[in-house]
Amino acid sequence: MVTQPIHMACFFRRRIASKLSRCLGLPEDTFISALCAIPVSKKQQSPDFRLSVKALLSKGILPDNGDLEAQTKTLANQLQQDDVVEEIFAGRGVIHFRVSRIQLVQKVLEQSRKERDKFGMKSELLKGLKKGTTVVEFSSPNIAKKFHAGHLRSTIIGNFIANLKGSLGNNVIRMNYLGDWGMQFGLLAAGFQSFGCQEKLKMNPLQHLFDVYVQVNREAENDEAVEQAGREFFRQLEQHEQHAMALWRQFREITVSEYRKVYKRLGVHFDVYSGESFHQKQAQEVVLRLQTQGLLKTTEKGTGVVDLSPSGDMSNYSTLLRSDGTSLYITRDLAAAINRKEIHNFDEMIYVTDKSQGNHFQQLFQILLAMGHLWAERCQHVPFGLVQGMKTRLGEVVFLEDVLDEAQARMLRNMSQAKTTKEMDDPEDTAEKVGISALIIQDFKGPLVSDYKFDWDRILQAQGDTGVFLQYTHARLCSPSAVWNAIAIQEPTACASSADCYDEVLYQSACDLQPKHLVNFLMTLSHLAASAHRHLPVKGSPQPATVYPSDTKSLFSCVCTVLANGMRILGITPVEKIHSHQLCE
């Protein structure tokens, strides 16, 4: 008998698990994780929970007699219905459960009143997830360059993961590991000494540095002396010569300052701005440790490598040192990982980069394990695919600011055509938030590792599974109405049943770090809420028999809260006022 208050989905799971416990003579907890909430369908009614009998057989919880269908039917017939679990029936290898509609609505509203902004977060399902300190490394652009549109995915995906982990009770450290070292910086600095202008640097810092970078690379292709000047400057930098370090610091500070402006627009923040430059000395210490452990070998070309092949035949190896003894990116990554463990004592570390770096991280984790760092097993690379066709009206996009400006401008134009801007205090800010929502939802719809085609018109549509529709639904539910207490809905249970799945959606998201589960859930809930809102009886009209007049406002308030909470985890700032019936209908 459970005496402590539990989340509504867990209330029903417990009720079903207690039936299974009595029937099979096993503890209730045996069945909790095997019971899955079934996502609500917009088109048809579905059961609320599903038990996989096949899973019970594979885990040895049930003896396997060879006839899955017969065992499923037999077990389903042994389970008794009651006033909470109203229907129990067998499917193919699964047993379906449908709970009382009245109890469902009551439990959801009860939980909403108790937990408010923490709705769904106290579920015993989520309590089973491992907690601790999580380091998330994401975004990580190169200094002295404008924020390229290609960094959008790493930034918003990493922000989602950090938000998710934080909402589940983890201590999250958001880390931006800047590309602030290497030959490319030496070339830029040499170019600035020839083509740079301090006045232009003050007026438009990253644009000027970008122009210098393009020009010096063009010169270097035809003039060996320019490339040599770049190498010489980087040598001075590695020797920490004063004038070289001063220019490096100036460029780095300018870059971080400019990046912060873009991150602020996206609603993203970082706890640590780190970089390759922080780990120069530590990289040399890693090399010495690898030599001491007998892991670093020298090739005929003079490069330092670690053999990663299972049989030790050098069929798979990673290069850590150039022939001149200088370190490479992976050497500095090794030093960075070890340093982070020492400083933060993390329980897990997550790297968010494009999928082309998969082999790099596989080698990084292998080398750390070979060095005896068993915590590397708790390091994870979250890869993502490419965005194709991200263009503005002026042509190919180069910088992320262009994308954000374009999203805001297009959204403002759409809102203006719907005659809404005069109804808002700050239409530009609303357009920015809704435009960014549209970008995020488009990006998060499918598996992160998949490439996708960018389409402005589809992204900014006001109908369908878009960020615009999600924001509009939330804003509509936020709007005060003089008739709230006098109206009712015929089918409140679809919204309640969908909200009931929130904890399981968060659980799925936490397990595979994919935002698509949360996006699909929020879009379904939005469509159900919009449908219920459209079918509200007019004040004074005859009320159907199956209404819950006193609960209507509470139910919509609950849905609004769940939408807002889920949006924030995705990295979306909920908008409370749009005032546009024309925009989404």
Coordinates of C-alpha atoms in Angstrom, one line a residue:
M1 CA 0.0 0.0 0.0
V2 CA 1.6 3.3 -1.1
T3 CA 1.0 6.0 1.5
Q4 CA 3.0 8.9 0.1
P5 CA 1.5 11.2 -2.6
I6 CA 2.5 10.0 -6.1
H7 CA 2.2 11.5 -9.5
M8 CA -1.0 10.8 -11.4
A9 CA 0.5 8.5 -14.1
C10 CA 2.3 6.6 -11.3
F11 CA -1.0 6.4 -9.4
F12 CA -2.5 4.4 -12.3
R13 CA 0.7 2.4 -12.8
R14 CA 0.6 1.5 -9.2
R15 CA -3.0 0.5 -9.4
I16 CA -2.3 -1.8 -12.4
A17 CA 0.9 -3.1 -10.8
S18 CA -1.0 -4.1 -7.7
K19 CA -3.3 -6.2 -9.8
L20 CA -0.4 -7.9 -11.4
S21 CA 1.3 -8.4 -8.1
R22 CA -1.7 -10.1 -6.6
C23 CA -2.2 -12.3 -9.6
L24 CA 1.5 -13.4 -10.1
G25 CA 2.7 -13.2 -6.5
L26 CA 5.5 -10.7 -7.3
P27 CA 6.4 -7.3 -5.9
E28 CA 4.6 -4.3 -7.5
D29 CA 7.9 -2.7 -8.4
T30 CA 8.6 -5.6 -10.8
F31 CA 6.0 -4.3 -13.2
I32 CA 6.3 -0.5 -12.8
S33 CA 8.9 0.0 -15.5
A34 CA 7.2 -2.5 -17.8
L35 CA 4.0 -0.4 -17.9
C36 CA 4.1 2.2 -20.6
A37 CA 1.8 5.2 -21.0
I38 CA 0.3 5.2 -24.5
P39 CA 0.6 8.5 -26.4
V40 CA -2.8 10.1 -27.1
S41 CA -3.8 10.0 -30.7
K42 CA -5.4 13.1 -32.3
K43 CA -7.6 10.8 -34.5
Q44 CA -8.8 8.0 -32.4
Q45 CA -9.2 6.9 -28.8
S46 CA -6.6 4.6 -27.5
P47 CA -5.9 2.7 -24.2
D48 CA -3.9 4.6 -21.5
F49 CA -1.3 2.0 -20.6
R50 CA 0.3 -1.1 -22.1
L51 CA 2.1 -4.0 -20.6
S52 CA 4.5 -6.0 -22.7
V53 CA 4.1 -9.7 -21.8
K54 CA 7.0 -10.4 -24.2
A55 CA 9.2 -8.2 -22.1
L56 CA 8.2 -10.0 -18.9
L57 CA 9.0 -13.4 -20.6
S58 CA 12.5 -12.2 -21.8
K59 CA 13.4 -11.0 -18.3
G60 CA 12.3 -14.3 -16.8
I61 CA 9.5 -12.7 -14.8
L62 CA 7.0 -15.0 -16.4
P63 CA 7.8 -18.6 -17.4
D64 CA 7.7 -19.0 -21.2
N65 CA 5.4 -21.9 -22.4
G66 CA 6.0 -21.1 -26.1
D67 CA 2.6 -19.6 -26.8
L68 CA 2.8 -15.9 -26.3
E69 CA -0.7 -15.1 -27.5
A70 CA -2.3 -17.6 -25.2
Q71 CA -0.3 -16.5 -22.2
T72 CA -1.2 -12.9 -22.9
K73 CA -4.9 -13.7 -23.1
T74 CA -4.8 -15.9 -20.0
L75 CA -3.1 -13.2 -17.9
A76 CA -5.5 -10.5 -19.2
N77 CA -8.5 -12.6 -18.2
Q78 CA -7.1 -13.1 -14.7
L79 CA -6.9 -9.3 -14.0
Q80 CA -10.0 -7.8 -12.5
Q81 CA -11.4 -4.5 -13.6
D82 CA -12.5 -1.9 -11.0
D83 CA -13.7 1.7 -10.7
V84 CA -10.2 3.0 -11.6
V85 CA -9.1 0.5 -14.3
E86 CA -12.2 0.2 -16.3
E87 CA -11.0 -1.9 -19.3
I88 CA -8.4 -4.7 -19.6
F89 CA -7.9 -6.5 -22.9
A90 CA -5.3 -8.5 -24.7
G91 CA -3.4 -7.5 -27.9
R92 CA -0.5 -9.1 -29.7
G93 CA 1.9 -9.9 -26.9
V94 CA 0.6 -6.9 -24.9
I95 CA -2.2 -6.2 -22.4
H96 CA -4.0 -2.8 -22.7
F97 CA -5.5 -0.9 -19.8
R98 CA -8.0 2.0 -20.0
V99 CA -8.6 4.0 -16.8
S100 CA -11.6 5.9 -15.6
R101 CA -12.1 9.2 -17.5
I102 CA -13.4 10.9 -14.4
Q103 CA -10.6 9.7 -12.2
L104 CA -8.1 10.6 -14.9
V105 CA -9.3 14.3 -15.0
Q106 CA -9.5 14.5 -11.2
K107 CA -5.9 13.1 -10.7
V108 CA -4.4 15.4 -13.4
L109 CA -6.1 18.5 -11.9
E110 CA -5.2 17.4 -8.3
Q111 CA -1.6 17.0 -9.3
S112 CA -1.6 20.3 -11.2
R113 CA -2.8 22.2 -8.2
K114 CA -0.2 20.5 -5.9
E115 CA 2.8 20.8 -8.2
R116 CA 2.1 23.8 -10.4
D117 CA 5.3 24.7 -12.2
K118 CA 6.9 21.4 -11.1
F119 CA 4.0 19.4 -12.7
G120 CA 5.2 15.9 -13.6
M121 CA 8.7 16.3 -12.2
K122 CA 8.0 14.3 -8.9
S123 CA 7.1 11.1 -10.7
E124 CA 8.6 8.0 -9.3
L125 CA 9.5 7.0 -12.9
L126 CA 11.9 10.0 -13.0
K127 CA 13.2 9.3 -9.5
G128 CA 14.8 6.2 -11.0
L129 CA 17.1 8.2 -13.2
K130 CA 20.7 8.7 -12.1
K131 CA 21.4 12.1 -10.7
G132 CA 24.7 14.0 -10.2
T133 CA 26.9 16.5 -11.9
T134 CA 26.6 16.7 -15.7
V135 CA 29.0 18.6 -17.9
V136 CA 27.6 19.6 -21.3
E137 CA 30.0 20.9 -23.8
F138 CA 28.2 22.6 -26.7
S139 CA 28.3 25.4 -29.3
S140 CA 32.1 25.8 -29.2
P141 CA 32.7 28.2 -32.2
N142 CA 36.2 29.5 -33.2
I143 CA 37.2 32.9 -31.8
A144 CA 37.8 35.9 -34.0
K145 CA 35.1 34.6 -36.4
K146 CA 31.4 35.5 -36.6
F147 CA 29.0 32.9 -35.3
H148 CA 28.4 30.7 -38.3
A149 CA 24.9 29.4 -38.9
G150 CA 26.3 25.9 -38.7
H151 CA 26.8 26.3 -35.0
L152 CA 23.0 26.8 -34.5
R153 CA 22.4 23.1 -34.1
S154 CA 25.1 22.5 -31.5
T155 CA 23.9 25.5 -29.5
I156 CA 20.2 24.7 -29.3
I157 CA 20.7 20.9 -28.9
G158 CA 23.3 21.4 -26.1
N159 CA 20.9 23.9 -24.5
F160 CA 18.1 21.4 -24.6
I161 CA 20.2 18.7 -23.0
A162 CA 21.4 21.1 -20.3
N163 CA 17.8 22.2 -19.6
L164 CA 16.5 18.7 -19.5
K165 CA 19.2 17.5 -17.1
G166 CA 18.7 20.5 -14.9
S167 CA 15.0 20.1 -14.7
L168 CA 15.5 16.4 -13.6
G169 CA 17.6 17.5 -10.7
N170 CA 21.1 17.2 -12.0
N171 CA 23.8 19.8 -11.2
V172 CA 24.6 21.0 -14.8
I173 CA 27.7 22.8 -15.9
R174 CA 27.3 24.4 -19.3
M175 CA 30.6 24.6 -21.1
N176 CA 31.6 26.5 -24.2
Y177 CA 34.9 25.1 -25.4
L178 CA 36.2 27.8 -27.8
G179 CA 38.5 27.1 -30.7
D180 CA 41.0 29.8 -29.5
W181 CA 44.4 28.2 -30.5
G182 CA 46.1 26.8 -33.5
M183 CA 47.7 27.8 -36.8
Q184 CA 44.5 29.5 -38.1
F185 CA 44.8 32.0 -35.3
G186 CA 48.5 32.8 -36.2
L187 CA 47.5 33.4 -39.8
L188 CA 44.6 35.7 -38.7
A189 CA 46.9 37.7 -36.4
A190 CA 49.6 38.1 -39.1
G191 CA 46.8 39.2 -41.4
F192 CA 45.6 41.8 -38.9
Q193 CA 49.0 43.3 -38.6
S194 CA 49.0 43.8 -42.4
F195 CA 45.3 44.6 -43.2
G196 CA 43.7 45.3 -39.9
C197 CA 42.3 48.5 -38.6
Q198 CA 41.6 49.2 -34.9
E199 CA 38.8 51.7 -35.8
K200 CA 36.9 49.1 -37.9
L201 CA 37.6 46.6 -35.1
K202 CA 35.7 48.8 -32.7
M203 CA 32.8 49.5 -35.0
N204 CA 32.1 45.9 -36.2
P205 CA 34.6 43.6 -34.5
L206 CA 33.7 40.2 -35.8
Q207 CA 32.8 41.3 -39.3
H208 CA 36.2 43.1 -39.6
L209 CA 38.1 40.0 -38.3
F210 CA 36.2 37.8 -40.8
D211 CA 37.1 40.1 -43.7
V212 CA 40.8 40.1 -42.6
Y213 CA 40.7 36.3 -42.3
V214 CA 39.3 35.9 -45.8
Q215 CA 41.8 38.3 -47.2
V216 CA 44.9 36.8 -45.5
N217 CA 43.9 33.2 -46.6
R218 CA 43.6 34.5 -50.2
E219 CA 47.0 36.1 -49.9
A220 CA 48.5 32.9 -48.3
E221 CA 47.4 30.8 -51.3
N222 CA 49.8 32.7 -53.6
D223 CA 52.4 33.9 -51.2
E224 CA 54.4 31.5 -49.0
A225 CA 55.8 34.4 -47.0
V226 CA 52.3 35.2 -45.7
E227 CA 51.8 31.6 -44.5
Q228 CA 55.3 31.7 -43.0
A229 CA 54.3 34.9 -41.1
G230 CA 51.3 33.1 -39.7
R231 CA 53.5 30.2 -38.5
E232 CA 55.9 32.6 -36.9
F233 CA 53.2 34.5 -35.0
F234 CA 51.8 31.2 -33.7
R235 CA 55.3 30.2 -32.6
Q236 CA 55.5 33.5 -30.7
L237 CA 52.0 32.8 -29.2
E238 CA 53.2 29.3 -28.0
Q239 CA 56.2 31.0 -26.4
H240 CA 53.8 33.4 -24.7
E241 CA 55.6 36.4 -26.1
Q242 CA 53.9 39.6 -24.7
H243 CA 52.8 41.3 -27.9
A244 CA 51.3 38.1 -29.4
M245 CA 49.5 37.3 -26.1
A246 CA 48.1 40.8 -26.0
L247 CA 46.6 40.6 -29.5
W248 CA 45.2 37.1 -28.7
R249 CA 43.6 38.3 -25.5
Q250 CA 42.0 41.3 -27.3
F251 CA 40.6 39.1 -30.1
R252 CA 39.3 36.5 -27.5
E253 CA 37.6 39.1 -25.3
I254 CA 36.0 40.8 -28.3
T255 CA 34.7 37.5 -29.6
V256 CA 33.2 36.3 -26.3
S257 CA 31.5 39.7 -25.8
E258 CA 30.0 39.5 -29.3
Y259 CA 28.9 35.9 -28.9
R260 CA 27.1 36.7 -25.6
K261 CA 24.8 39.0 -27.6
V262 CA 23.8 36.2 -29.9
Y263 CA 23.4 33.7 -27.1
K264 CA 21.2 36.2 -25.3
R265 CA 18.9 36.4 -28.3
L266 CA 18.7 32.6 -28.2
G267 CA 18.1 32.4 -24.5
V268 CA 21.3 30.5 -24.0
H269 CA 23.9 30.9 -21.2
F270 CA 27.1 29.2 -20.2
D271 CA 28.7 28.7 -16.8
V272 CA 32.2 28.3 -18.2
Y273 CA 33.9 29.7 -21.3
S274 CA 36.9 27.4 -21.8
G275 CA 39.1 26.8 -24.8
E276 CA 42.0 24.9 -26.3
S277 CA 44.4 27.6 -25.0
F278 CA 43.7 26.6 -21.4
H279 CA 45.2 23.2 -21.9
Q280 CA 48.6 23.7 -23.5
K281 CA 50.8 22.7 -20.5
Q282 CA 48.3 20.0 -19.5
A283 CA 48.6 18.5 -23.0
Q284 CA 52.3 18.1 -22.5
E285 CA 51.6 16.4 -19.2
V286 CA 49.3 14.0 -20.9
V287 CA 51.9 13.1 -23.5
L288 CA 54.5 12.4 -20.7
R289 CA 51.9 10.2 -19.0
L290 CA 51.2 8.3 -22.2
Q291 CA 54.9 7.7 -22.7
T292 CA 55.3 6.5 -19.1
Q293 CA 52.5 4.1 -19.5
G294 CA 54.0 2.8 -22.8
L295 CA 51.0 3.9 -24.8
L296 CA 52.6 6.5 -27.0
K297 CA 54.6 5.2 -30.0
T298 CA 56.8 7.0 -32.5
T299 CA 56.2 6.3 -36.2
E300 CA 58.8 6.3 -39.0
K301 CA 57.6 9.8 -39.8
G302 CA 58.4 11.0 -36.3
T303 CA 54.7 11.4 -35.2
G304 CA 53.5 10.3 -31.8
V305 CA 50.6 7.9 -32.0
V306 CA 48.5 5.6 -29.7
D307 CA 47.6 2.2 -31.1
L308 CA 43.9 1.5 -30.7
S309 CA 43.7 -1.7 -32.7
P310 CA 42.5 -4.8 -30.7
S311 CA 45.4 -6.9 -31.9
G312 CA 48.1 -4.2 -31.5
D313 CA 49.0 -4.2 -35.2
M314 CA 48.5 -0.4 -35.7
S315 CA 45.6 -1.0 -38.0
N316 CA 43.8 1.7 -36.0
Y317 CA 45.7 4.5 -34.3
S318 CA 45.3 8.1 -33.2
T319 CA 48.0 10.7 -33.8
L320 CA 48.7 12.9 -30.8
L321 CA 51.9 14.6 -31.8
R322 CA 53.2 16.1 -35.0
S323 CA 56.7 15.3 -36.1
D324 CA 57.9 18.7 -34.7
G325 CA 56.5 17.7 -31.2
T326 CA 53.5 20.1 -31.2
S327 CA 50.2 18.8 -30.0
L328 CA 47.0 18.2 -31.9
Y329 CA 43.3 18.9 -31.2
I330 CA 42.8 15.4 -29.6
T331 CA 45.8 15.9 -27.3
R332 CA 44.2 19.1 -26.0
D333 CA 40.8 17.3 -25.7
L334 CA 42.4 14.6 -23.6
A335 CA 43.9 17.2 -21.3
A336 CA 40.6 19.1 -21.1
A337 CA 38.6 16.0 -20.2
I338 CA 41.1 15.0 -17.4
N339 CA 41.1 18.6 -16.1
R340 CA 37.3 18.8 -16.0
K341 CA 37.1 15.6 -14.0
E342 CA 39.6 17.0 -11.5
I343 CA 37.8 20.3 -11.2
H344 CA 34.1 19.3 -11.4
N345 CA 34.2 15.6 -10.5
F346 CA 31.4 15.1 -12.9
D347 CA 29.2 11.9 -13.1
E348 CA 28.8 12.3 -16.8
M349 CA 30.1 14.5 -19.6
I350 CA 28.2 15.1 -22.9
Y351 CA 29.8 16.5 -26.0
V352 CA 27.4 17.9 -28.7
T353 CA 29.0 18.2 -32.2
D354 CA 28.2 17.2 -35.7
K355 CA 28.3 13.6 -36.7
S356 CA 31.6 14.0 -38.7
Q357 CA 33.4 14.0 -35.3
G358 CA 32.1 10.6 -34.3
N359 CA 35.5 8.9 -34.8
H360 CA 37.3 11.6 -33.0
F361 CA 35.3 11.1 -29.8
Q362 CA 35.4 7.3 -30.1
Q363 CA 39.2 7.6 -30.1
L364 CA 39.2 10.1 -27.3
F365 CA 37.1 7.8 -25.0
Q366 CA 39.3 4.8 -26.0
I367 CA 42.5 6.6 -25.1
L368 CA 41.1 7.8 -21.7
L369 CA 40.1 4.2 -20.9
A370 CA 43.5 2.9 -21.9
M371 CA 45.1 5.5 -19.5
G372 CA 43.0 4.0 -16.7
H373 CA 40.3 6.7 -16.5
L374 CA 37.2 4.4 -16.1
W375 CA 34.9 7.5 -15.9
A376 CA 35.4 7.8 -19.7
E377 CA 32.6 5.1 -19.9
R378 CA 30.3 7.9 -18.7
C379 CA 31.3 10.3 -21.4
Q380 CA 29.0 10.5 -24.4
H381 CA 29.0 12.1 -27.8
V382 CA 25.6 13.3 -29.1
P383 CA 26.0 13.7 -32.9
F384 CA 23.8 15.7 -35.2
G385 CA 23.3 15.9 -39.0
L386 CA 23.6 18.9 -41.4
V387 CA 21.1 21.5 -42.3
Q388 CA 20.8 22.0 -46.0
G389 CA 19.5 25.0 -47.8
M390 CA 19.6 27.6 -45.0
K391 CA 19.4 30.8 -47.1
T392 CA 18.2 34.3 -46.7
R393 CA 16.6 36.5 -49.4
L394 CA 20.2 37.8 -50.1
G395 CA 21.5 34.3 -50.8
E396 CA 23.6 31.8 -48.8
V397 CA 23.7 32.4 -45.1
V398 CA 27.1 32.8 -43.5
F399 CA 26.3 34.0 -40.0
L400 CA 23.7 33.0 -37.4
E401 CA 22.7 36.6 -36.8
D402 CA 21.4 36.6 -40.4
V403 CA 19.2 33.6 -39.6
L404 CA 17.8 35.2 -36.5
D405 CA 17.2 38.5 -38.2
E406 CA 15.5 36.8 -41.1
A407 CA 13.3 34.7 -38.8
Q408 CA 12.2 37.9 -36.9
A409 CA 11.6 39.9 -40.1
R410 CA 9.5 37.1 -41.7
M411 CA 7.5 36.6 -38.5
L412 CA 6.9 40.4 -38.2
R413 CA 5.6 40.4 -41.8
N414 CA 3.3 37.5 -41.1
M415 CA 2.0 39.1 -38.0
S416 CA 1.5 42.5 -39.8
Q417 CA -0.5 40.8 -42.5
A418 CA -2.7 39.3 -39.8
K419 CA -3.2 42.8 -38.3
T420 CA -1.8 41.9 -34.9
T421 CA 1.2 44.2 -34.3
K422 CA -0.9 47.1 -33.0
E423 CA -2.3 44.9 -30.3
M424 CA 1.1 44.1 -28.8
D425 CA 3.4 46.2 -26.6
D426 CA 6.6 44.9 -28.3
P427 CA 5.8 43.2 -31.6
E428 CA 9.5 42.9 -32.5
D429 CA 10.3 41.0 -29.3
T430 CA 7.3 38.7 -29.9
A431 CA 8.4 38.1 -33.5
E432 CA 11.9 37.2 -32.3
K433 CA 10.7 34.7 -29.7
V434 CA 8.2 33.1 -32.1
G435 CA 10.7 33.0 -34.9
I436 CA 13.3 31.3 -32.7
S437 CA 10.6 28.8 -31.6
A438 CA 10.0 28.0 -35.2
L439 CA 13.7 27.3 -35.8
I440 CA 14.0 25.1 -32.8
I441 CA 10.8 23.0 -33.4
Q442 CA 11.9 22.5 -37.1
D443 CA 15.3 21.3 -35.9
F444 CA 14.0 19.0 -33.1
K445 CA 11.3 17.2 -35.0
G446 CA 13.3 14.1 -36.1
P447 CA 16.3 12.2 -35.0
L448 CA 19.2 14.6 -34.3
V449 CA 21.6 12.5 -36.4
S450 CA 19.5 13.1 -39.6
D451 CA 20.2 15.8 -42.1
Y452 CA 17.2 18.0 -43.0
K453 CA 16.3 20.6 -45.6
F454 CA 15.6 24.1 -44.4
D455 CA 12.5 25.7 -45.7
W456 CA 11.4 29.1 -44.4
D457 CA 7.8 28.9 -45.6
R458 CA 7.2 25.5 -44.0
I459 CA 9.0 26.5 -40.7
L460 CA 6.9 29.7 -40.2
Q461 CA 3.5 28.1 -41.0
A462 CA 0.9 29.0 -38.5
Q463 CA -0.8 25.6 -38.8
G464 CA 0.5 22.1 -38.4
D465 CA 3.4 20.9 -36.1
T466 CA 5.3 24.2 -36.0
G467 CA 6.8 26.4 -33.4
V468 CA 4.4 29.2 -34.5
F469 CA 1.3 27.0 -33.7
L470 CA 2.8 25.9 -30.4
Q471 CA 3.4 29.5 -29.3
Y472 CA -0.1 30.6 -30.5
T473 CA -1.8 27.8 -28.6
H474 CA 0.1 28.7 -25.4
A475 CA -0.7 32.4 -25.8
R476 CA -4.4 31.6 -26.3
L477 CA -4.6 29.5 -23.2
C478 CA -2.9 32.3 -21.3
S479 CA -5.5 34.9 -22.3
P480 CA -8.0 35.8 -19.6
S481 CA -11.6 35.2 -20.5
A482 CA -14.7 36.5 -18.8
V483 CA -16.6 33.3 -19.7
W484 CA -14.1 30.8 -18.3
N485 CA -16.3 29.8 -15.3
A486 CA -19.4 29.5 -17.4
I487 CA -18.1 27.2 -20.2
A488 CA -17.4 23.6 -20.4
I489 CA -15.9 21.1 -22.8
Q490 CA -17.3 17.8 -24.0
E491 CA -14.0 15.9 -24.1
P492 CA -11.6 17.1 -21.5
T493 CA -10.1 13.7 -21.0
A494 CA -8.0 13.8 -24.2
C495 CA -6.1 16.8 -22.9
A496 CA -5.9 15.2 -19.4
S497 CA -4.7 11.9 -20.8
S498 CA -2.1 13.5 -22.9
A499 CA -0.8 15.6 -20.0
D500 CA -0.7 12.4 -18.0
C501 CA 2.1 11.1 -20.3
Y502 CA 4.5 14.0 -19.5
D503 CA 6.7 12.2 -17.1
E504 CA 7.2 9.3 -19.5
V505 CA 8.1 11.6 -22.3
L506 CA 10.7 13.3 -20.1
Y507 CA 12.0 9.8 -19.1
Q508 CA 12.3 8.8 -22.8
S509 CA 14.1 12.1 -23.5
A510 CA 16.5 11.6 -20.6
C511 CA 17.4 8.1 -21.8
D512 CA 18.4 8.9 -25.4
L513 CA 18.8 12.7 -25.2
Q514 CA 16.5 13.2 -28.3
P515 CA 14.2 16.2 -28.2
K516 CA 11.8 14.6 -30.7
H517 CA 9.8 12.9 -27.9
L518 CA 9.0 16.2 -26.2
V519 CA 8.3 18.0 -29.4
N520 CA 5.8 15.3 -30.5
F521 CA 4.2 15.3 -27.1
L522 CA 3.8 19.1 -27.0
M523 CA 2.4 19.3 -30.6
T524 CA -0.2 16.6 -29.8
L525 CA -1.2 18.4 -26.6
S526 CA -1.4 21.7 -28.5
H527 CA -3.7 20.2 -31.2
L528 CA -5.9 18.6 -28.5
A529 CA -6.1 21.9 -26.6
A530 CA -6.8 23.9 -29.7
S531 CA -9.6 21.5 -30.7
A532 CA -11.2 21.6 -27.2
H533 CA -10.9 25.4 -27.2
R534 CA -12.6 25.6 -30.6
H535 CA -15.5 23.4 -29.4
L536 CA -16.2 25.3 -26.2
P537 CA -20.0 25.9 -25.9
V538 CA -21.1 29.5 -26.2
K539 CA -22.0 31.1 -22.9
G540 CA -25.7 30.5 -22.2
S541 CA -26.1 27.6 -24.6
P542 CA -27.4 24.2 -23.4
Q543 CA -24.6 22.2 -21.8
P544 CA -24.0 18.5 -22.7
A545 CA -24.4 15.9 -20.0
T546 CA -20.7 14.9 -20.0
V547 CA -19.1 18.2 -19.0
Y548 CA -17.0 19.4 -16.1
P549 CA -17.9 23.1 -15.9
S550 CA -16.0 23.7 -12.6
D551 CA -12.9 22.1 -13.9
T552 CA -12.6 23.6 -17.4
K553 CA -10.5 26.6 -16.4
S554 CA -8.2 24.4 -14.2
L555 CA -7.8 21.9 -17.0
F556 CA -6.8 24.5 -19.6
S557 CA -4.5 26.1 -16.9
C558 CA -2.8 22.7 -16.4
V559 CA -2.3 22.2 -20.2
C560 CA -0.9 25.8 -20.4
T561 CA 1.6 25.0 -17.6
V562 CA 2.7 21.7 -19.2
L563 CA 3.2 23.4 -22.6
A564 CA 5.2 26.2 -21.0
N565 CA 7.4 23.8 -19.0
G566 CA 8.1 21.6 -22.0
M567 CA 8.9 24.6 -24.2
R568 CA 11.4 25.9 -21.7
I569 CA 13.2 22.6 -21.6
L570 CA 13.4 22.8 -25.4
G571 CA 14.9 26.2 -25.1
I572 CA 11.8 28.1 -26.1
T573 CA 10.6 31.2 -24.3
P574 CA 6.8 30.9 -24.0
V575 CA 4.9 33.9 -25.4
E576 CA 1.8 34.9 -23.4
K577 CA 0.3 37.4 -25.8
I578 CA -0.1 37.1 -29.6
H579 CA -3.7 38.1 -30.2
S580 CA -4.1 36.6 -33.7
H581 CA -7.1 34.6 -34.6
Q582 CA -6.2 35.1 -38.3
L583 CA -2.7 33.8 -37.7
C584 CA -3.5 30.3 -36.8
E585 CA -7.1 29.6 -38.0

